[in-house]
Amino acid sequence: DQQVKQNSPSLSVQEGRISILNCDYTNSMFDYFLWYKKYPAEGPTFLISISSIKDKNEDGRFTVFLNKSAKHLSLHIVPSQPGDSAVYFCAPSMYSGGGADGLTFGKGTHLIIQP
Amino acid sequence: DGGITQSPKYLFRKEGQNVTLSCEQNLNHDAMYWYRQDPGQGLRLIYYSQIVNDFQKGDIAEGYSVSREKKESFPLTVTSAQKNPTAFYLCASSLPAAREDYNEQFFGPGTRLTVL
């Protein structure tokens, strides 16, 4: 049973507009949420994270929103740029030893930025 | 430069052979991980190690083995018991778990294993 769901396998957005990537989770024990960006045949790179004690975290063009009651988080990218075209993974973790226990990844959303 | 290296980038093996994938890090991280990615799937945790000489099974450990004799190294052996070994394998590392702000894991470039 999937604990992390990214229901949009792909998303196409025009350059300069906002990209919104969604993630739903079922495990209420998750308390730290990370987003990773991945290009084909490369390892994922960390993008942004949010602790469960917050509902928003912003870093430049990237903002992550967390709705704990709905077990839902979203990643906003604005404005979207061609270099943002990649697969984005939502990866929650449980802090009980936290990151050392491994991350649970969603299946990813392939974001395509169109010129 | 600090980072994680995985070698080789591409690896081909005959069915029934064991193969060992290399992972080295010079980030001074205590924790290391192995993940597997299949087409259209997320990353799934195979094994992880929080400290030298200790490791734990992840979600899909069957058919794999690891060792952690040195802090810098966490090799993964794909044995002949692994039924579907062809996949993209990713190694990662992270800072000590006691620092909860640092759950971030740093990933290597990956090894694509193809079993013929």
Coordinates of C-alpha atoms in Angstrom, one line a residue:
Chain A
D1 CA 0.0 0.0 0.0
Q2 CA 1.4 3.3 -1.1
Q3 CA 2.2 5.6 1.8
V4 CA 3.1 8.5 -0.5
K5 CA 1.0 9.4 -3.6
Q6 CA 1.9 11.8 -6.4
N7 CA -1.2 11.4 -8.5
S8 CA 0.0 13.4 -11.5
P9 CA 2.6 11.4 -13.4
S10 CA 3.2 14.4 -15.6
L11 CA 2.5 18.1 -15.7
S12 CA 3.0 20.6 -18.5
V13 CA 3.4 24.3 -17.7
Q14 CA 4.2 27.3 -19.8
E15 CA 7.4 29.1 -19.0
G16 CA 6.9 32.0 -16.6
R17 CA 3.7 30.6 -15.1
I18 CA 3.3 28.8 -11.8
S19 CA 3.9 25.1 -11.4
I20 CA 2.1 23.3 -8.6
L21 CA 3.1 19.7 -7.8
N22 CA 1.0 17.8 -5.3
C23 CA 1.7 15.0 -2.8
D24 CA -0.6 13.1 -0.5
Y25 CA 0.5 10.8 2.3
T26 CA -1.2 8.4 4.6
N27 CA 1.2 7.8 7.5
S28 CA 0.5 10.4 10.2
M29 CA 3.9 9.6 11.8
F30 CA 5.7 11.5 9.0
D31 CA 7.1 14.7 10.4
Y32 CA 9.6 16.0 7.9
F33 CA 8.9 16.3 4.2
L34 CA 11.5 16.7 1.5
W35 CA 11.3 17.4 -2.2
Y36 CA 13.9 16.1 -4.6
K37 CA 14.5 17.0 -8.3
K38 CA 15.8 14.4 -10.7
Y39 CA 17.1 14.4 -14.2
P40 CA 17.3 11.2 -16.2
A41 CA 20.2 8.9 -15.4
E42 CA 21.3 11.1 -12.5
G43 CA 20.9 11.0 -8.7
P44 CA 18.1 13.1 -7.2
T45 CA 19.1 16.5 -5.8
F46 CA 17.6 18.0 -2.7
L47 CA 15.3 21.0 -3.4
I48 CA 13.4 22.1 -0.4
S49 CA 12.0 20.7 2.8
I50 CA 9.4 21.4 5.5
S51 CA 9.0 20.3 9.1
S52 CA 5.6 19.2 10.4
I53 CA 5.6 22.1 12.8
K54 CA 5.3 24.6 9.9
D55 CA 2.8 25.1 7.1
K56 CA 5.0 26.9 4.7
N57 CA 8.6 27.1 3.7
E58 CA 10.0 29.4 1.0
D59 CA 13.3 29.4 -0.8
G60 CA 13.6 31.7 -3.8
R61 CA 11.2 30.5 -6.5
F62 CA 10.3 27.4 -4.5
T63 CA 7.6 27.3 -1.8
V64 CA 6.3 24.2 -0.1
F65 CA 2.9 24.2 1.7
L66 CA 1.9 21.5 4.2
N67 CA -1.6 20.8 5.3
K68 CA -1.2 18.2 8.1
S69 CA -5.0 17.7 8.7
A70 CA -5.4 16.8 5.0
K71 CA -2.1 14.9 4.9
H72 CA -1.3 16.9 1.8
L73 CA 1.7 19.0 0.6
S74 CA 2.4 20.9 -2.5
L75 CA 5.4 22.4 -4.2
H76 CA 5.0 25.8 -6.0
I77 CA 7.5 27.0 -8.5
V78 CA 7.1 30.5 -9.7
P79 CA 8.1 31.6 -12.2
S80 CA 8.7 28.3 -14.0
Q81 CA 11.9 28.1 -16.0
P82 CA 13.0 25.6 -18.7
G83 CA 15.7 24.3 -16.4
D84 CA 12.9 23.2 -14.0
S85 CA 11.9 20.4 -16.4
A86 CA 12.6 17.3 -14.4
V87 CA 11.0 14.6 -12.3
Y88 CA 10.0 15.8 -8.8
F89 CA 9.8 13.4 -5.9
C90 CA 8.0 13.9 -2.6
A91 CA 9.9 12.2 0.2
P92 CA 8.5 12.2 3.7
S93 CA 10.5 10.9 6.7
M94 CA 9.9 10.0 10.3
Y95 CA 12.1 11.6 12.9
S96 CA 12.9 8.7 15.2
G97 CA 16.4 8.6 14.0
G98 CA 14.9 10.6 11.2
G99 CA 16.9 10.7 8.0
A100 CA 19.0 7.7 9.1
D101 CA 15.9 5.4 8.7
G102 CA 15.6 6.1 5.0
L103 CA 13.1 8.1 3.0
T104 CA 9.8 7.0 1.5
F105 CA 9.4 8.3 -2.0
G106 CA 6.4 8.9 -4.1
K107 CA 6.4 7.8 -7.8
G108 CA 7.3 11.3 -9.0
T109 CA 5.8 13.9 -11.2
H110 CA 7.4 14.7 -14.5
L111 CA 7.3 18.5 -14.9
I112 CA 7.7 19.8 -18.5
I113 CA 8.2 23.6 -18.9
Q114 CA 7.1 24.7 -22.4
P115 CA 8.6 27.8 -23.9
Chain B
D1 CA 35.2 18.4 -3.7
G2 CA 33.0 16.5 -1.3
G3 CA 30.4 14.1 -2.7
I4 CA 29.3 10.6 -3.3
T5 CA 30.7 8.4 -6.1
Q6 CA 29.2 5.3 -7.5
S7 CA 31.0 3.1 -10.0
P8 CA 30.6 2.0 -12.6
K9 CA 27.9 4.1 -14.3
Y10 CA 26.7 1.1 -16.4
L11 CA 27.1 -2.5 -15.4
F12 CA 26.2 -5.6 -17.3
R13 CA 26.1 -9.1 -15.8
K14 CA 24.9 -12.5 -16.8
E15 CA 22.0 -14.0 -15.0
G16 CA 23.0 -16.1 -12.0
Q17 CA 26.1 -14.0 -11.2
N18 CA 26.6 -12.0 -8.1
V19 CA 27.6 -8.4 -8.7
T20 CA 28.9 -5.7 -6.3
L21 CA 28.1 -2.0 -6.7
S22 CA 30.5 0.5 -5.2
C23 CA 29.5 3.6 -3.2
E24 CA 32.0 5.9 -1.6
Q25 CA 31.5 9.2 0.2
N26 CA 33.8 11.9 1.5
L27 CA 31.2 14.0 3.3
N28 CA 32.0 12.5 6.7
H29 CA 28.4 11.3 6.9
D30 CA 27.5 8.6 9.4
A31 CA 24.4 7.3 7.6
M32 CA 24.4 5.6 4.1
Y33 CA 21.6 4.1 2.1
W34 CA 20.9 2.1 -1.0
Y35 CA 17.8 2.7 -3.2
R36 CA 16.5 1.1 -6.3
Q37 CA 14.5 2.8 -9.0
D38 CA 12.5 1.1 -11.7
P39 CA 10.9 2.8 -14.7
G40 CA 7.9 4.9 -13.6
Q41 CA 8.5 4.2 -10.0
G42 CA 9.8 6.1 -7.0
L43 CA 12.9 5.1 -5.2
R44 CA 12.6 2.1 -2.9
L45 CA 14.9 1.5 0.1
I46 CA 17.0 -1.6 0.0
Y47 CA 19.4 -1.3 2.9
Y48 CA 20.7 1.5 5.2
S49 CA 23.4 1.9 7.7
Q50 CA 23.4 4.4 10.5
I51 CA 26.9 3.7 11.7
V52 CA 30.0 1.6 10.8
N53 CA 29.6 -2.1 11.3
D54 CA 25.8 -1.8 11.5
F55 CA 23.1 -1.9 8.9
Q56 CA 19.4 -2.5 8.6
K57 CA 17.1 -4.0 5.9
G58 CA 14.9 -1.6 4.0
D59 CA 11.6 -2.3 2.2
I60 CA 13.1 -4.6 -0.5
A61 CA 16.2 -6.2 1.0
E62 CA 15.6 -9.8 -0.4
G63 CA 18.3 -10.8 -2.8
Y64 CA 20.7 -8.1 -1.7
S65 CA 23.5 -7.9 0.9
V66 CA 25.7 -5.0 2.2
S67 CA 28.7 -4.3 4.4
R68 CA 29.8 -1.3 6.3
E69 CA 33.4 -1.8 7.3
K70 CA 34.4 1.8 6.8
K71 CA 32.5 5.0 7.3
E72 CA 33.2 6.1 3.7
S73 CA 32.1 2.9 2.0
F74 CA 28.8 1.0 1.7
P75 CA 29.0 -1.6 -1.1
L76 CA 25.9 -3.4 -2.3
T77 CA 26.0 -6.9 -3.6
V78 CA 23.2 -8.0 -5.9
T79 CA 23.0 -11.8 -5.5
S80 CA 21.6 -14.4 -7.9
A81 CA 18.6 -14.7 -5.5
Q82 CA 17.3 -11.3 -6.6
K83 CA 14.6 -12.1 -9.1
N84 CA 14.5 -8.8 -11.0
P85 CA 18.0 -7.2 -10.6
T86 CA 17.9 -5.0 -13.7
A87 CA 17.3 -1.4 -12.3
F88 CA 18.9 1.9 -11.6
Y89 CA 20.7 1.8 -8.2
L90 CA 21.2 4.9 -6.1
C91 CA 23.4 5.4 -3.1
A92 CA 22.9 8.2 -0.6
S93 CA 24.3 9.5 2.7
S94 CA 23.2 11.9 5.4
L95 CA 24.4 13.6 8.5
P96 CA 23.8 12.0 12.0
A97 CA 20.2 11.4 12.7
A98 CA 20.4 13.3 16.0
R99 CA 20.3 16.5 14.1
E100 CA 16.7 16.5 13.0
D101 CA 17.1 19.4 10.6
Y102 CA 19.5 17.3 8.6
N103 CA 17.3 14.6 7.2
E104 CA 18.5 15.6 3.8
Q105 CA 20.1 12.8 2.0
F106 CA 22.8 13.4 -0.7
F107 CA 22.7 11.1 -3.6
G108 CA 25.3 9.7 -5.9
P109 CA 25.0 9.6 -9.7
G110 CA 23.7 6.0 -9.7
T111 CA 24.6 2.8 -11.4
R112 CA 22.4 1.2 -14.1
L113 CA 22.6 -2.6 -13.8
T114 CA 21.5 -4.7 -16.6
V115 CA 21.3 -8.5 -16.2
L116 CA 21.4 -10.3 -19.5

